[in-house]
PDB file of C-alpha atoms in Angstrom:
ATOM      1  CA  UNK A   1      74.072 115.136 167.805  1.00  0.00           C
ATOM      2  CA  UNK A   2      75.315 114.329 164.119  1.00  0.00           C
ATOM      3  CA  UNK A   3      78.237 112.582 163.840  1.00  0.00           C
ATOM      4  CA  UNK A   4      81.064 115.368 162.910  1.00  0.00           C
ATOM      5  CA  UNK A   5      82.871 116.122 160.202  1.00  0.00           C
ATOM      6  CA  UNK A   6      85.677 114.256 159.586  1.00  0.00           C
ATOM      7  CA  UNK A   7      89.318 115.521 158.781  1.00  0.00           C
ATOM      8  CA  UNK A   8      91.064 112.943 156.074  1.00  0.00           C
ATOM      9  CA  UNK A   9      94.201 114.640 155.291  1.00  0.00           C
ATOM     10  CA  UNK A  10      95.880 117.938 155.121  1.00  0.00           C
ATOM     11  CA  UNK A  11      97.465 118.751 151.512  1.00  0.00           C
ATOM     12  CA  UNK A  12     100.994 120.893 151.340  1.00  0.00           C
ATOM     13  CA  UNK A  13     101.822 122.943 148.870  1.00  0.00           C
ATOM     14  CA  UNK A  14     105.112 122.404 146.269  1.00  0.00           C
ATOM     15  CA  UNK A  15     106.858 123.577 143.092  1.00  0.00           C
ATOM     16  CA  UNK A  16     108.148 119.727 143.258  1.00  0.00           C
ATOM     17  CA  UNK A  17     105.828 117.262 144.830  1.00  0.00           C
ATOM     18  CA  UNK A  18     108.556 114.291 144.197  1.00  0.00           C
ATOM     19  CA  UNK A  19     111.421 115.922 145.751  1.00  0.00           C
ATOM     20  CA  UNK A  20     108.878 116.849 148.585  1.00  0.00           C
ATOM     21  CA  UNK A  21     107.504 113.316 148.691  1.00  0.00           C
ATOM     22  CA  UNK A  22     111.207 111.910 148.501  1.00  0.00           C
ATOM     23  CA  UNK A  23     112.435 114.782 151.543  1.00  0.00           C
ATOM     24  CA  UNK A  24     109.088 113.645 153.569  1.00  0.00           C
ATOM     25  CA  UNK A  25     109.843 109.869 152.901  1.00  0.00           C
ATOM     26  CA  UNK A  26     113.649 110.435 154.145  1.00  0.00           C
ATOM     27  CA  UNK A  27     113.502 112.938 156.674  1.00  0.00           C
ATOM     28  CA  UNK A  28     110.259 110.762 158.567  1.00  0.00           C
ATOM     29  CA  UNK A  29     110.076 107.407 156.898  1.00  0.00           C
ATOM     30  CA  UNK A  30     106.845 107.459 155.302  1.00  0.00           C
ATOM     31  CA  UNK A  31     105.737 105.532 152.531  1.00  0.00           C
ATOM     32  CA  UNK A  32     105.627 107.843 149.064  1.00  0.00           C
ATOM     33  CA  UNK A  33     102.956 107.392 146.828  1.00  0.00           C
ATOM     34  CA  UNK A  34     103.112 109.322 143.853  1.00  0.00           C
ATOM     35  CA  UNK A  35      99.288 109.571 142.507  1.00  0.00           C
ATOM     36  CA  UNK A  36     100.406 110.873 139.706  1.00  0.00           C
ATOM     37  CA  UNK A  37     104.323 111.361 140.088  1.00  0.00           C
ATOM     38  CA  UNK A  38     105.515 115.061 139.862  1.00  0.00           C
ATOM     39  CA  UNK A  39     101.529 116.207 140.163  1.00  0.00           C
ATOM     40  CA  UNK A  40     100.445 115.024 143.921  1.00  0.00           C
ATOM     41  CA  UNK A  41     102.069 112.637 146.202  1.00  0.00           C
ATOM     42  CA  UNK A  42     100.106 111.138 149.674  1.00  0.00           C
ATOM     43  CA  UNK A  43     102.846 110.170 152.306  1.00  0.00           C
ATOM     44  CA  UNK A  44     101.826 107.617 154.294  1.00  0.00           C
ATOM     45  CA  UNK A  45     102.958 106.960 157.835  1.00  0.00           C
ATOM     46  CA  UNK A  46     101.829 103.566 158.480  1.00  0.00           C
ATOM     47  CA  UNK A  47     100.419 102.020 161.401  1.00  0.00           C
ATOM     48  CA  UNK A  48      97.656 102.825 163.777  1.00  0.00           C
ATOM     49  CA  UNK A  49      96.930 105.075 166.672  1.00  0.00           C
ATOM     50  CA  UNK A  50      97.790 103.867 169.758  1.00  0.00           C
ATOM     51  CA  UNK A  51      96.256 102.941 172.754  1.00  0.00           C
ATOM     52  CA  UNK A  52      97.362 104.145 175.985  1.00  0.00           C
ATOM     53  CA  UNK A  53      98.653 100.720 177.193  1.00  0.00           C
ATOM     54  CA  UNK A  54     100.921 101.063 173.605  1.00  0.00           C
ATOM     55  CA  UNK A  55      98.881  98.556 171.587  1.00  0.00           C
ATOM     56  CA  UNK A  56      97.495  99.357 168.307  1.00  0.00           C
ATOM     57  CA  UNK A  57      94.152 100.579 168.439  1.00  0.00           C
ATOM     58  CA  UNK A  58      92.077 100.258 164.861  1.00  0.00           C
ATOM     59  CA  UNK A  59      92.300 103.514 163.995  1.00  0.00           C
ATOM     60  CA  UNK A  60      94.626 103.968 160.851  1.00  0.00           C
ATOM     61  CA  UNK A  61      97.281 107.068 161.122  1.00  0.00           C
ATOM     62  CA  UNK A  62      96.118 110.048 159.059  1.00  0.00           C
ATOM     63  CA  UNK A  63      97.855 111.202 155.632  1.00  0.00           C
ATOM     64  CA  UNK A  64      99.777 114.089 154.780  1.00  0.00           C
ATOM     65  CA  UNK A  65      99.895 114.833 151.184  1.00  0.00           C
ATOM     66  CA  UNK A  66     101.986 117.316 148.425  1.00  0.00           C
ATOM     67  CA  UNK A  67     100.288 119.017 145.582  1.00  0.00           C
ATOM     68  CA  UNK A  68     102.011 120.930 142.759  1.00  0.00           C
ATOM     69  CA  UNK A  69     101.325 124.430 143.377  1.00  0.00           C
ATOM     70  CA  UNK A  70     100.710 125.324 139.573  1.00  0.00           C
ATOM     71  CA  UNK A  71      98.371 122.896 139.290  1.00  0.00           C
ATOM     72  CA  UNK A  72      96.619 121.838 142.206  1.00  0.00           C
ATOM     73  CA  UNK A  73      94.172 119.143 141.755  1.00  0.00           C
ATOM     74  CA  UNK A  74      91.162 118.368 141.761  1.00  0.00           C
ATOM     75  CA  UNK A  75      89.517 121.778 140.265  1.00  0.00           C
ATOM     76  CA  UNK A  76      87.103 122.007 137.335  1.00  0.00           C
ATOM     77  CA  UNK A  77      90.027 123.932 135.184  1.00  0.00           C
ATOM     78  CA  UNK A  78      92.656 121.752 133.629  1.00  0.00           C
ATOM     79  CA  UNK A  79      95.314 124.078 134.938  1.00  0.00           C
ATOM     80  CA  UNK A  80      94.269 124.084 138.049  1.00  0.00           C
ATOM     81  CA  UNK A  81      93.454 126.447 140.846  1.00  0.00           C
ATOM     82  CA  UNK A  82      94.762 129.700 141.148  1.00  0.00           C
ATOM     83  CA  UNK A  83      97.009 131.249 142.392  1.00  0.00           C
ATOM     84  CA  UNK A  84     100.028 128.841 141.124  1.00  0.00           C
ATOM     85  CA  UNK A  85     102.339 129.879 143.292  1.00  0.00           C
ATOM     86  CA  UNK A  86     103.448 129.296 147.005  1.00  0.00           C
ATOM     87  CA  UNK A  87     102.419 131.833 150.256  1.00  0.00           C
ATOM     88  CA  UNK A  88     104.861 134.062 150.894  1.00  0.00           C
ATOM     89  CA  UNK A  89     106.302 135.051 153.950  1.00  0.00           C
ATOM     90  CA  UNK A  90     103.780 135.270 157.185  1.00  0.00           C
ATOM     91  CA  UNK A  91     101.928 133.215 158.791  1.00  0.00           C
ATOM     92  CA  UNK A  92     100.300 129.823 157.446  1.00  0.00           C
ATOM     93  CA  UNK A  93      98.964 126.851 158.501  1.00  0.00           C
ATOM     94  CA  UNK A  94     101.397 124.585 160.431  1.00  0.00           C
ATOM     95  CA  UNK A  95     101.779 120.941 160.302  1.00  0.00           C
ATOM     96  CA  UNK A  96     101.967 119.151 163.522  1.00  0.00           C
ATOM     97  CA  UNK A  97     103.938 115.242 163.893  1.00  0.00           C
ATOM     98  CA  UNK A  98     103.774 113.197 166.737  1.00  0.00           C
ATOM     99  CA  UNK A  99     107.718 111.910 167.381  1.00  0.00           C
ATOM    100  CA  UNK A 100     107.491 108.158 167.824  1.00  0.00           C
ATOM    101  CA  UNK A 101     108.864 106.918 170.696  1.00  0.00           C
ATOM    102  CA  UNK A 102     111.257 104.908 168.061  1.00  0.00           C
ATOM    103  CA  UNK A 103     112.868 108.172 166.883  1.00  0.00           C
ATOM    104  CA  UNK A 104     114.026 111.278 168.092  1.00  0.00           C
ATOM    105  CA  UNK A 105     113.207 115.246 167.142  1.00  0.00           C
ATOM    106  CA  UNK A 106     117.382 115.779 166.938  1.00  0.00           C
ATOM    107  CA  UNK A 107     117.489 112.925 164.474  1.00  0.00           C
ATOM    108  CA  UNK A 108     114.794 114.235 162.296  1.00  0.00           C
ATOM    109  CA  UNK A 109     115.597 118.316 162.637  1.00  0.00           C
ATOM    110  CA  UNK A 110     119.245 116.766 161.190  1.00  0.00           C
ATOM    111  CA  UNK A 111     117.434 115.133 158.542  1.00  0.00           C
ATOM    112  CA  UNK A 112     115.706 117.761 157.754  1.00  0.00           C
ATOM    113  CA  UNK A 113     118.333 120.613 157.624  1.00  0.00           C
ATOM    114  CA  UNK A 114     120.610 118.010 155.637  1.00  0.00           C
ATOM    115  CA  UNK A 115     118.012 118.135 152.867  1.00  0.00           C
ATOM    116  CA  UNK A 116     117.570 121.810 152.724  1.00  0.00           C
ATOM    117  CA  UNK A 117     115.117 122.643 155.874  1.00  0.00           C
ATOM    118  CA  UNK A 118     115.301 125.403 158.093  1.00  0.00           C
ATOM    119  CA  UNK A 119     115.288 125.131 161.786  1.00  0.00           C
ATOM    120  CA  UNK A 120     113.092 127.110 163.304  1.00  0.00           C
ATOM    121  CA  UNK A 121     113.850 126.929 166.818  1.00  0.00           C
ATOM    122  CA  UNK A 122     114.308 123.499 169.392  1.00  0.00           C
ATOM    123  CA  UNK A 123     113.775 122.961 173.096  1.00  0.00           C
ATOM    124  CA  UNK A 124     110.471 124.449 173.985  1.00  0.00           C
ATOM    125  CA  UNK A 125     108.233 122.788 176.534  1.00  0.00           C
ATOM    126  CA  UNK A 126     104.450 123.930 176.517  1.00  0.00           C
ATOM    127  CA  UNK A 127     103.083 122.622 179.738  1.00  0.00           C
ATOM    128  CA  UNK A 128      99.239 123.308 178.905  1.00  0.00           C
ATOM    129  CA  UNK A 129      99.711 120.557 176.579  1.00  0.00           C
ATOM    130  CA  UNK A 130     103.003 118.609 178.266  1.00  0.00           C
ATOM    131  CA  UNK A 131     104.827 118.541 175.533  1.00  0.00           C
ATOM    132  CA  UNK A 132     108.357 119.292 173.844  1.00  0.00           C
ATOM    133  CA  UNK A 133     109.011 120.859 170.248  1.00  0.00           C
ATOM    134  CA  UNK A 134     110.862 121.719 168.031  1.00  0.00           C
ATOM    135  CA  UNK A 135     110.218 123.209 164.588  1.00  0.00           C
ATOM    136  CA  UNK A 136     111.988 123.397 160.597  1.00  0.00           C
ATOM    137  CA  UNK A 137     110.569 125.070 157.774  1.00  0.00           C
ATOM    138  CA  UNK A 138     110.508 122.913 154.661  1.00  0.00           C
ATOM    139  CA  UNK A 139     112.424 123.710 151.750  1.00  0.00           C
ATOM    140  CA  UNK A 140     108.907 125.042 149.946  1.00  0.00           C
ATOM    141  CA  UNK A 141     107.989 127.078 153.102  1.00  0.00           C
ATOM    142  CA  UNK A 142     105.952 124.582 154.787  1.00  0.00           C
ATOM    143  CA  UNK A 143     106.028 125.059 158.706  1.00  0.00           C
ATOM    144  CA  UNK A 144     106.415 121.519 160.440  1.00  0.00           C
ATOM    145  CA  UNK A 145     106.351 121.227 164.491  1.00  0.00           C
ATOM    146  CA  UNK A 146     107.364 118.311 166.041  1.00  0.00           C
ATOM    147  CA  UNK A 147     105.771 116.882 169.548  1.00  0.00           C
ATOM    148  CA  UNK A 148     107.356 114.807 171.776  1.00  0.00           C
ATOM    149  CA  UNK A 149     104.680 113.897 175.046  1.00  0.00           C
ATOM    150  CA  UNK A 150     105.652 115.306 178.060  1.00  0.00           C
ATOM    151  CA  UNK A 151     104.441 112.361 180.188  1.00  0.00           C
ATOM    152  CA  UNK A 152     103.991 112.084 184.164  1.00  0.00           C
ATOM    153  CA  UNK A 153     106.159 114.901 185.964  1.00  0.00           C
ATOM    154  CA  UNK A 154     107.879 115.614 182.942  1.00  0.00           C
ATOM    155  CA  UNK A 155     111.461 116.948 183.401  1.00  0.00           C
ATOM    156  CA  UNK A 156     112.511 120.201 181.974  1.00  0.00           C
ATOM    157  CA  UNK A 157     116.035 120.289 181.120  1.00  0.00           C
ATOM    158  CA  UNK A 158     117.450 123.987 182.058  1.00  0.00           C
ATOM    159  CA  UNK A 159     118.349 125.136 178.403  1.00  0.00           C
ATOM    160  CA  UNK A 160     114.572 124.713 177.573  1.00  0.00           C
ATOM    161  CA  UNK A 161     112.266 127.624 176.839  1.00  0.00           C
ATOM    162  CA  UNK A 162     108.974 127.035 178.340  1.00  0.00           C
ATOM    163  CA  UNK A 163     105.360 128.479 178.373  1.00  0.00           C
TER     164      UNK A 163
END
């Protein structure tokens, strides 16, 4: 079999790539690289994958990044590809972020609503894949879920919704 196709980073749509980059650097501590400012910004996580024992494995983390959405780069057009707006309302792609075990979802659903996200709902468990989440919209529309690993018999607090 060939070896697969590999994903390298997802790219989210914004009017304002640096106040997304600075919202994405604040709300989850990422690094912000503006490449160019104001145009398209990669956030970078830092760190590796781990291993199950906890130790780094040599895998780097994957990028997110945030492209102006009336101009989004690379195209063959110097104005970029259309349309130059961003989706409306419906359903979209959804961006999915591993909670460190450092931090916590609460912490970083605050952080988010405090810079203009919507909260989308909390306290789910989905046992198919054992884990917690929670969920905010951006403030450009961009759906984030958090994940937070279930682990070994993990315990479902009563308030929870689960599936």
């Amino acid at each position: 079999m060939p070896y697969p196709n590999t994903l390298i980073f997802v790219d989210l749509p914004a009017e304002d790539p640096t106040a997304a980059g600075i919202f994405y650097a604040e709300v989850f501590g990422w690094e912000n690289e503006p490449r160019p400012n104001g145009l398209f910004h990669r956030l970078v996580p830092g760190g590796f994958f781990r291993h199950k024992d906890g130790s780094d494995s040599e895998i780097a983390n994957l990028h997110l990044a945030i492209y102006r959405t009336d101009n989004a780069r690379p195209y063959p057009d110097a104005y970029g590809a259309p349309p130059h707006t961003v989706a409306g309302p419906g359903r979209k792609a959804r961006t999915w972020i591993l909670v460190s075990d450092d931090d916590t979802p609460e912490r970083i659903l605050e952080a988010a609503e405090t810079r203009g996200a919507k909260i989308l709902w909390r306290d789910h468990f989905c046992k198919e894949f054992n884990g917690f989440n929670y969920a905010f919209m951006d403030p450009w529309g961009n759906e984030i879920v958090l994940w937070v690993k279930g682990g070994v018999n993990p315990v479902i607090p009563d308030h929870y919704t689960s599936e």
